[in-house]
Short mmCIF file of C-alpha atoms and ligand atoms in Angstrom, two decimals:
data_model
loop_
_atom_site.label_atom_id
_atom_site.label_comp_id
_atom_site.label_asym_id
_atom_site.label_seq_id
_atom_site.Cartn_x
_atom_site.Cartn_y
_atom_site.Cartn_z
CA UNK A 214 0.00 0.00 0.00
CA UNK A 215 1.30 3.40 -0.95
CA UNK A 216 1.13 6.00 1.79
CA UNK A 217 -0.08 9.24 0.25
CA UNK A 218 2.18 11.73 1.97
CA UNK A 219 0.18 14.92 2.41
CA UNK A 220 2.90 16.55 4.45
CA UNK A 221 5.48 16.27 1.67
CA UNK A 222 2.99 17.35 -0.98
CA UNK A 223 1.93 20.37 1.12
CA UNK A 224 5.59 21.31 1.64
CA UNK A 225 6.19 21.39 -2.12
CA UNK A 226 3.21 23.71 -2.58
CA UNK A 227 4.37 25.97 0.26
CA UNK A 228 7.92 26.10 -1.17
CA UNK A 229 6.51 27.24 -4.51
CA UNK A 230 4.38 29.92 -2.79
CA UNK A 231 7.44 31.14 -0.86
CA UNK A 232 9.37 31.52 -4.12
CA UNK A 233 6.56 33.48 -5.74
CA UNK A 234 6.14 35.76 -2.74
CA UNK A 235 9.90 36.38 -2.66
CA UNK A 236 9.72 37.47 -6.30
CA UNK A 237 6.80 39.79 -5.57
CA UNK A 238 8.76 41.34 -2.73
CA UNK A 239 11.95 41.56 -4.79
CA UNK A 240 10.28 43.68 -7.46
CA UNK A 241 9.01 46.03 -4.76
CA UNK A 242 5.33 45.14 -4.80
CA UNK A 243 3.05 44.75 -1.79
CA UNK A 244 2.94 41.11 -0.66
CA UNK A 245 -0.38 39.21 -0.30
CA UNK A 246 -2.33 39.61 2.94
CA UNK A 247 -4.82 37.33 4.70
CA UNK A 248 -7.18 38.67 7.39
CA UNK A 249 -8.47 36.12 9.90
CA UNK A 250 -11.45 36.74 12.18
CA UNK A 251 -11.89 34.54 15.24
CA UNK A 252 -14.99 35.05 17.37
CA UNK A 253 -14.92 33.39 20.78
CA UNK A 254 -12.14 31.34 22.32
CA UNK A 255 -12.69 27.67 21.46
CA UNK A 256 -9.26 26.12 22.15
CA UNK A 257 -9.22 24.12 18.87
CA UNK A 258 -10.18 27.23 16.87
CA UNK A 259 -7.51 29.32 18.63
CA UNK A 260 -4.91 26.71 17.75
CA UNK A 261 -6.07 26.46 14.09
CA UNK A 262 -5.95 30.25 13.76
CA UNK A 263 -2.45 30.44 15.26
CA UNK A 264 -1.27 27.75 12.89
CA UNK A 265 -2.77 29.52 9.83
CA UNK A 266 -1.23 32.82 10.91
CA UNK A 267 2.17 31.21 11.49
CA UNK A 268 2.14 29.41 8.13
CA UNK A 269 1.07 32.56 6.29
CA UNK A 270 3.92 34.57 7.77
CA UNK A 271 6.45 31.75 7.28
CA UNK A 272 5.71 31.93 3.53
CA UNK A 273 6.47 35.66 3.52
CA UNK A 274 2.84 36.82 3.30
CA UNK A 275 1.12 39.19 5.71
CA UNK A 276 -1.59 38.08 8.11
CA UNK A 277 -3.76 40.22 10.39
CA UNK A 278 -5.77 38.35 13.01
CA UNK A 279 -8.85 39.85 14.67
CA UNK A 280 -9.78 38.19 17.96
CA UNK A 281 -13.32 39.12 18.98
CA UNK A 282 -15.17 38.08 22.12
CA UNK A 283 -18.29 35.93 21.71
CA UNK A 284 -20.31 38.91 22.97
CA UNK A 285 -19.51 40.88 19.78
CA UNK A 286 -22.72 41.82 17.96
CA UNK A 287 -23.38 40.58 14.43
CA UNK A 288 -23.42 44.23 13.33
CA UNK A 289 -19.90 44.76 14.71
CA UNK A 290 -18.61 41.67 12.89
CA UNK A 291 -20.25 42.89 9.67
CA UNK A 292 -18.67 46.33 10.14
CA UNK A 293 -15.25 44.72 10.46
CA UNK A 294 -15.87 42.59 7.35
CA UNK A 295 -17.03 45.71 5.50
CA UNK A 296 -13.76 47.48 6.37
CA UNK A 297 -11.71 44.47 5.24
CA UNK A 298 -13.76 44.15 2.03
CA UNK A 299 -12.87 47.75 1.20
CA UNK A 300 -9.23 47.56 2.28
CA UNK A 301 -7.17 47.24 -0.90
CA UNK A 302 -4.24 45.75 1.04
CA UNK A 303 -6.36 42.76 2.14
CA UNK A 304 -6.56 40.00 -0.48
CA UNK A 305 -8.39 37.29 1.44
CA UNK A 306 -10.64 37.09 4.49
CA UNK A 307 -11.24 34.00 6.61
CA UNK A 308 -13.79 33.58 9.36
CA UNK A 309 -12.74 30.73 11.61
CA UNK A 310 -15.57 28.20 11.88
CA UNK A 311 -17.58 27.18 13.73
CA UNK A 312 -18.88 30.54 14.92
CA UNK A 313 -20.56 30.42 18.34
CA UNK A 314 -24.09 29.09 17.94
CA UNK A 315 -25.91 32.40 18.44
CA UNK A 316 -24.54 33.81 15.15
CA UNK A 317 -26.04 33.30 11.70
CA UNK A 318 -22.91 31.86 10.06
CA UNK A 319 -24.28 31.83 6.50
CA UNK A 320 -25.29 35.49 6.74
CA UNK A 321 -21.86 36.49 8.06
CA UNK A 322 -19.94 34.40 5.49
CA UNK A 323 -22.01 35.86 2.66
CA UNK A 324 -21.10 39.38 3.79
CA UNK A 325 -17.49 38.76 2.72
CA UNK A 326 -16.69 40.02 -0.77
CA UNK A 327 -16.76 36.70 -2.67
CA UNK A 328 -13.52 37.68 -4.40
CA UNK A 329 -11.83 37.76 -0.98
CA UNK A 330 -13.48 34.60 0.36
CA UNK A 331 -10.39 32.58 1.39
CA UNK A 332 -12.35 29.42 2.25
CA UNK A 333 -14.65 29.44 -0.80
CA UNK A 334 -17.78 29.20 1.34
CA UNK A 335 -19.63 32.30 0.07
CA UNK A 336 -22.94 31.56 -1.64
CA UNK A 337 -21.53 32.88 -4.93
CA UNK A 338 -18.47 30.63 -4.73
CA UNK A 339 -20.60 27.60 -3.84
CA UNK A 340 -22.76 28.34 -6.90
CA UNK A 341 -19.78 28.84 -9.21
CA UNK A 342 -18.28 25.55 -8.02
CA UNK A 343 -21.52 23.76 -8.88
CA UNK A 344 -21.48 25.35 -12.32
CA UNK A 345 -17.95 24.04 -12.82
CA UNK A 346 -16.47 27.55 -12.93
CA UNK A 347 -14.99 27.97 -9.44
CA UNK A 348 -13.54 31.35 -8.53
CA UNK A 349 -12.03 29.99 -5.33
CA UNK A 350 -12.29 26.41 -4.09
CA UNK A 351 -12.85 25.31 -0.48
CA UNK A 352 -9.47 24.29 0.94
CA UNK A 353 -10.00 20.68 2.03
CA UNK A 354 -11.74 19.50 -1.18
CA UNK A 355 -9.12 21.34 -3.23
CA UNK A 356 -6.42 19.62 -1.16
CA UNK A 357 -7.97 16.19 -1.79
CA UNK A 358 -8.06 16.74 -5.55
CA UNK A 359 -4.49 18.04 -5.49
CA UNK A 360 -3.30 14.95 -3.55
CA UNK A 361 -4.97 12.64 -6.08
CA UNK A 362 -3.39 14.53 -8.98
CA UNK A 363 0.09 14.71 -7.47
CA UNK A 364 0.00 10.98 -6.78
CA UNK A 365 -1.13 10.23 -10.34
CA UNK A 366 -4.43 8.73 -9.19
CA UNK A 367 -6.76 8.87 -12.16
CA UNK A 368 -10.36 9.58 -11.15
CA UNK A 369 -12.09 9.72 -14.54
CA UNK A 370 -14.34 6.70 -14.94
CA UNK A 371 -13.70 5.52 -11.38
CA UNK A 372 -16.39 4.97 -8.77
CA UNK A 373 -15.69 7.45 -5.96
CA UNK A 374 -17.62 7.03 -2.70
CA UNK A 375 -17.71 10.20 -0.59
CA UNK A 376 -18.88 9.78 3.01
CA UNK A 377 -20.17 13.03 4.51
CA UNK A 378 -22.17 15.80 2.85
CA UNK A 379 -21.05 18.91 4.74
CA UNK A 380 -20.63 22.18 2.85
CA UNK A 381 -17.05 22.28 4.08
CA UNK A 382 -15.84 18.87 2.90
CA UNK A 383 -18.13 16.15 1.54
CA UNK A 384 -20.48 18.01 -0.75
CA UNK A 385 -17.89 20.16 -2.60
CA UNK A 386 -15.53 17.17 -2.84
CA UNK A 387 -18.28 15.19 -4.57
CA UNK A 388 -18.88 18.12 -6.95
CA UNK A 389 -15.20 18.38 -7.86
CA UNK A 390 -14.96 14.63 -8.49
CA UNK A 391 -18.02 14.73 -10.75
CA UNK A 392 -16.34 17.51 -12.74
CA UNK A 393 -13.32 15.23 -13.07
CA UNK A 394 -15.57 12.57 -14.61
CA UNK A 395 -15.73 10.19 -11.65
CA UNK A 396 -18.97 8.36 -10.93
CA UNK A 397 -19.80 9.59 -7.45
CA UNK A 398 -21.90 8.11 -4.66
CA UNK A 399 -22.45 10.55 -1.81
CA UNK A 400 -23.20 8.86 1.53
CA UNK A 401 -24.31 10.45 4.77
CA UNK A 402 -25.71 9.64 8.18
CA UNK A 403 -28.98 8.34 6.70
CA UNK A 404 -27.26 6.01 4.24
CA UNK A 405 -28.21 2.38 4.82
CA UNK A 406 -25.71 -0.49 4.52
CA UNK A 407 -22.73 1.83 4.07
CA UNK A 408 -20.23 -1.01 3.69
CA UNK A 409 -22.20 -2.50 0.76
CA UNK A 410 -21.46 0.76 -1.04
CA UNK A 411 -17.84 1.18 0.03
CA UNK A 412 -17.07 -2.39 -1.09
CA UNK A 413 -17.79 -1.45 -4.70
CA UNK A 414 -15.89 1.86 -4.62
CA UNK A 415 -12.54 2.45 -6.30
CA UNK A 416 -11.77 5.59 -4.28
CA UNK A 417 -13.32 6.04 -0.83
CA UNK A 418 -13.23 9.49 0.76
CA UNK A 419 -14.33 9.48 4.39
CA UNK A 420 -15.28 12.71 6.19
CA UNK A 421 -17.81 11.63 8.80
CA UNK A 422 -15.87 12.27 12.00
CA UNK A 423 -16.44 8.78 13.45
CA UNK A 424 -13.48 6.58 14.39
CA UNK A 425 -13.88 2.92 13.31
CA UNK A 426 -16.55 3.91 10.77
CA UNK A 427 -15.36 1.16 8.41
CA UNK A 428 -13.18 -1.93 8.74
CA UNK A 429 -10.44 -2.96 6.29
CA UNK A 430 -12.73 -5.68 4.89
CA UNK A 431 -15.27 -2.99 3.93
CA UNK A 432 -13.02 -2.03 0.99
CA UNK A 433 -12.46 -3.92 -2.20
CA UNK A 434 -8.94 -5.19 -2.93
CA UNK A 435 -6.77 -2.40 -4.32
CA UNK A 436 -9.13 0.45 -3.42
CA UNK A 437 -7.78 3.88 -2.49
CA UNK A 438 -8.66 5.49 0.83
CA UNK A 439 -8.63 9.24 1.43
CA UNK A 440 -9.32 9.61 5.13
CA UNK A 441 -10.20 13.25 5.78
CA UNK A 442 -11.46 12.89 9.34
CA UNK A 443 -9.54 14.05 12.36
CA UNK A 444 -10.89 12.28 15.43
CA UNK A 445 -9.32 12.93 18.81
CA UNK A 446 -9.35 9.62 20.68
CA UNK A 447 -7.64 8.43 23.86
CA UNK A 448 -4.97 6.92 21.65
CA UNK A 449 -4.34 10.15 19.74
CA UNK A 450 -5.50 11.45 16.36
CA UNK A 451 -7.29 8.95 14.15
CA UNK A 452 -9.21 9.03 10.91
CA UNK A 453 -12.58 7.45 10.25
CA UNK A 454 -10.69 4.34 9.14
CA UNK A 455 -6.95 4.93 9.42
CA UNK A 456 -5.36 4.39 12.83
CA UNK A 457 -2.32 2.57 14.25
CA UNK A 458 -4.71 -0.36 14.96
CA UNK A 459 -5.99 -0.68 11.39
CA UNK A 460 -2.88 0.25 9.44
CA UNK A 461 -1.50 -3.28 9.03
CA UNK A 462 -4.78 -4.78 7.83
CA UNK A 463 -5.32 -1.80 5.50
CA UNK A 464 -1.86 -2.42 4.00
CA UNK A 465 -3.02 -5.89 2.90
CA UNK A 466 -6.22 -4.56 1.38
CA UNK A 467 -5.66 -1.15 -0.21
CA UNK A 468 -3.39 0.12 -2.95
CA UNK A 469 -3.00 3.59 -1.41
CA UNK A 470 -4.18 5.56 1.62
CA UNK A 471 -3.72 8.90 3.31
CA UNK A 472 -2.48 8.61 6.89
CA UNK A 473 -4.00 10.50 9.82
CA UNK A 474 -2.24 12.67 10.79
CA UNK A 475 -0.11 13.71 7.82
CA UNK A 476 -2.57 13.14 4.97
CA UNK A 477 -5.29 15.61 4.05
CA UNK A 478 -4.72 17.89 7.07
CA UNK A 479 -1.48 19.53 5.87
CA UNK A 480 -2.98 19.98 2.40
CA UNK A 481 -5.89 22.02 3.75
CA UNK A 482 -3.63 24.73 5.09
CA UNK A 483 -1.40 24.68 1.98
CA UNK A 484 -4.51 25.21 -0.17
CA UNK A 485 -5.59 28.12 2.01
CA UNK A 486 -2.21 29.74 1.36
CA UNK A 487 -2.58 29.00 -2.36
CA UNK A 488 -6.01 30.67 -2.34
CA UNK A 489 -4.55 33.81 -0.72
CA UNK A 490 -1.80 34.04 -3.33
CA UNK A 491 -4.19 33.29 -6.21
CA UNK A 492 -6.65 35.98 -5.10
CA UNK A 493 -3.78 38.46 -4.87
CA UNK A 494 -2.63 37.53 -8.37
CA UNK A 495 -6.10 37.87 -9.91
CA UNK A 496 -6.48 41.31 -8.32
CA UNK A 497 -3.09 42.49 -9.49
CA UNK A 498 -3.11 40.86 -12.93
P1 NAD B 244 -19.77 17.56 9.70
O1 NAD B 244 -20.11 17.06 11.05
O2 NAD B 244 -20.24 18.88 9.25
O3 NAD B 244 -20.28 16.49 8.62
C1 NAD B 244 -20.17 15.12 8.83
C2 NAD B 244 -20.90 14.40 7.71
O4 NAD B 244 -20.73 13.01 7.91
C3 NAD B 244 -22.40 14.67 7.68
O5 NAD B 244 -22.78 14.99 6.36
C4 NAD B 244 -23.04 13.38 8.13
O6 NAD B 244 -24.24 13.09 7.43
C5 NAD B 244 -21.97 12.34 7.77
N1 NAD B 244 -21.99 11.20 8.69
C6 NAD B 244 -21.94 11.24 10.04
N2 NAD B 244 -21.99 9.98 10.54
C7 NAD B 244 -22.07 9.17 9.48
C8 NAD B 244 -22.15 7.75 9.34
N3 NAD B 244 -22.17 6.95 10.41
N4 NAD B 244 -22.24 7.23 8.10
C9 NAD B 244 -22.22 8.02 7.02
N5 NAD B 244 -22.13 9.36 7.09
C10 NAD B 244 -22.05 9.92 8.30
O7 NAD B 244 -18.19 17.46 9.61
P2 NAD B 244 -17.13 18.10 8.57
O8 NAD B 244 -16.87 19.50 8.91
O9 NAD B 244 -17.51 17.75 7.17
O10 NAD B 244 -15.84 17.25 8.97
C11 NAD B 244 -15.83 15.85 8.86
C12 NAD B 244 -14.54 15.30 9.44
O11 NAD B 244 -13.45 15.80 8.68
C13 NAD B 244 -14.27 15.69 10.88
O12 NAD B 244 -13.57 14.63 11.51
C14 NAD B 244 -13.34 16.88 10.76
O13 NAD B 244 -12.49 17.03 11.87
C15 NAD B 244 -12.55 16.48 9.53
N6 NAD B 244 -12.00 17.60 8.78
C16 NAD B 244 -10.71 17.47 8.41
C17 NAD B 244 -10.11 18.46 7.68
C18 NAD B 244 -8.71 18.28 7.26
O14 NAD B 244 -8.07 19.24 6.89
N7 NAD B 244 -8.20 17.05 7.29
C19 NAD B 244 -10.82 19.62 7.33
C20 NAD B 244 -12.17 19.71 7.70
C21 NAD B 244 -12.75 18.68 8.44
#
């Protein structure tokens, strides 16, 4: 079984971004800037935001982070977004999700100028993706497609089974795979007899957030597993399928798999950085 090394792939992408940003700086132009808004203080969100900020700066780009208390009114958040939308030095805006429950997330996300929507979650970007003309792609699905491409995994004509239909991961991943001519089955929490479906899939993409969702025997011989999930268990981080317990049996069954950690996770952040640079380039073309 080939281990699909997301860490190495993400590093190559980040190295390329660093080079491009160095060139932008060398010719005396303003470098790209990401603005991140974090509302509330969920420890996992704080750590994700810190990591995004650190990566952005390590690639030579600018990053402004706005930390707002969970008591901030929706109007105040919108005012901040309005300022960032109109700030010509800001190329991309990211609202760290999930927002605390009392906010209308869709309304706030849709207030971002869709041309600065770093995560590709604005209504307009969702629509453009469905039409096959994406302006900016959501980071995790984009990272999955990039991993498949870099590892020469052909998807056209294959049966791809996507588990999970969230707007963040499952649904846009299914859309992108359809555009790449895969035959896609999209499964979710109401799907019956999940393993009957996974057993006939060539490429299985799991994003349910349930450790031990499937067993190695639930895959056909030679299938490819892209395990997107990040489950925190007593034994550490695990995917929906991939874990130190299942790795050996998976090796006998699959032709390739992404590990957890070190698979899709690093690609998500690399794709965010790519989105920031791409939005800068479109604006300054
Ligand atoms: P979500 O909770 O919004 O969606 C989960 C989806 O899985 C739902 O559509 C649900 O119907 C489906 N589901 C749940 N239980 C199921 C079951 N038993 N059988 C079939 N389908 C089932 O979650 P999300 O934001 O899409 O994230 C999913 C997982 O991916 C989480 O573990 C999350 O941590 C991880 N994630 C990883 C990255 C990354 O960069 N690797 C990025 C985003 C999310």
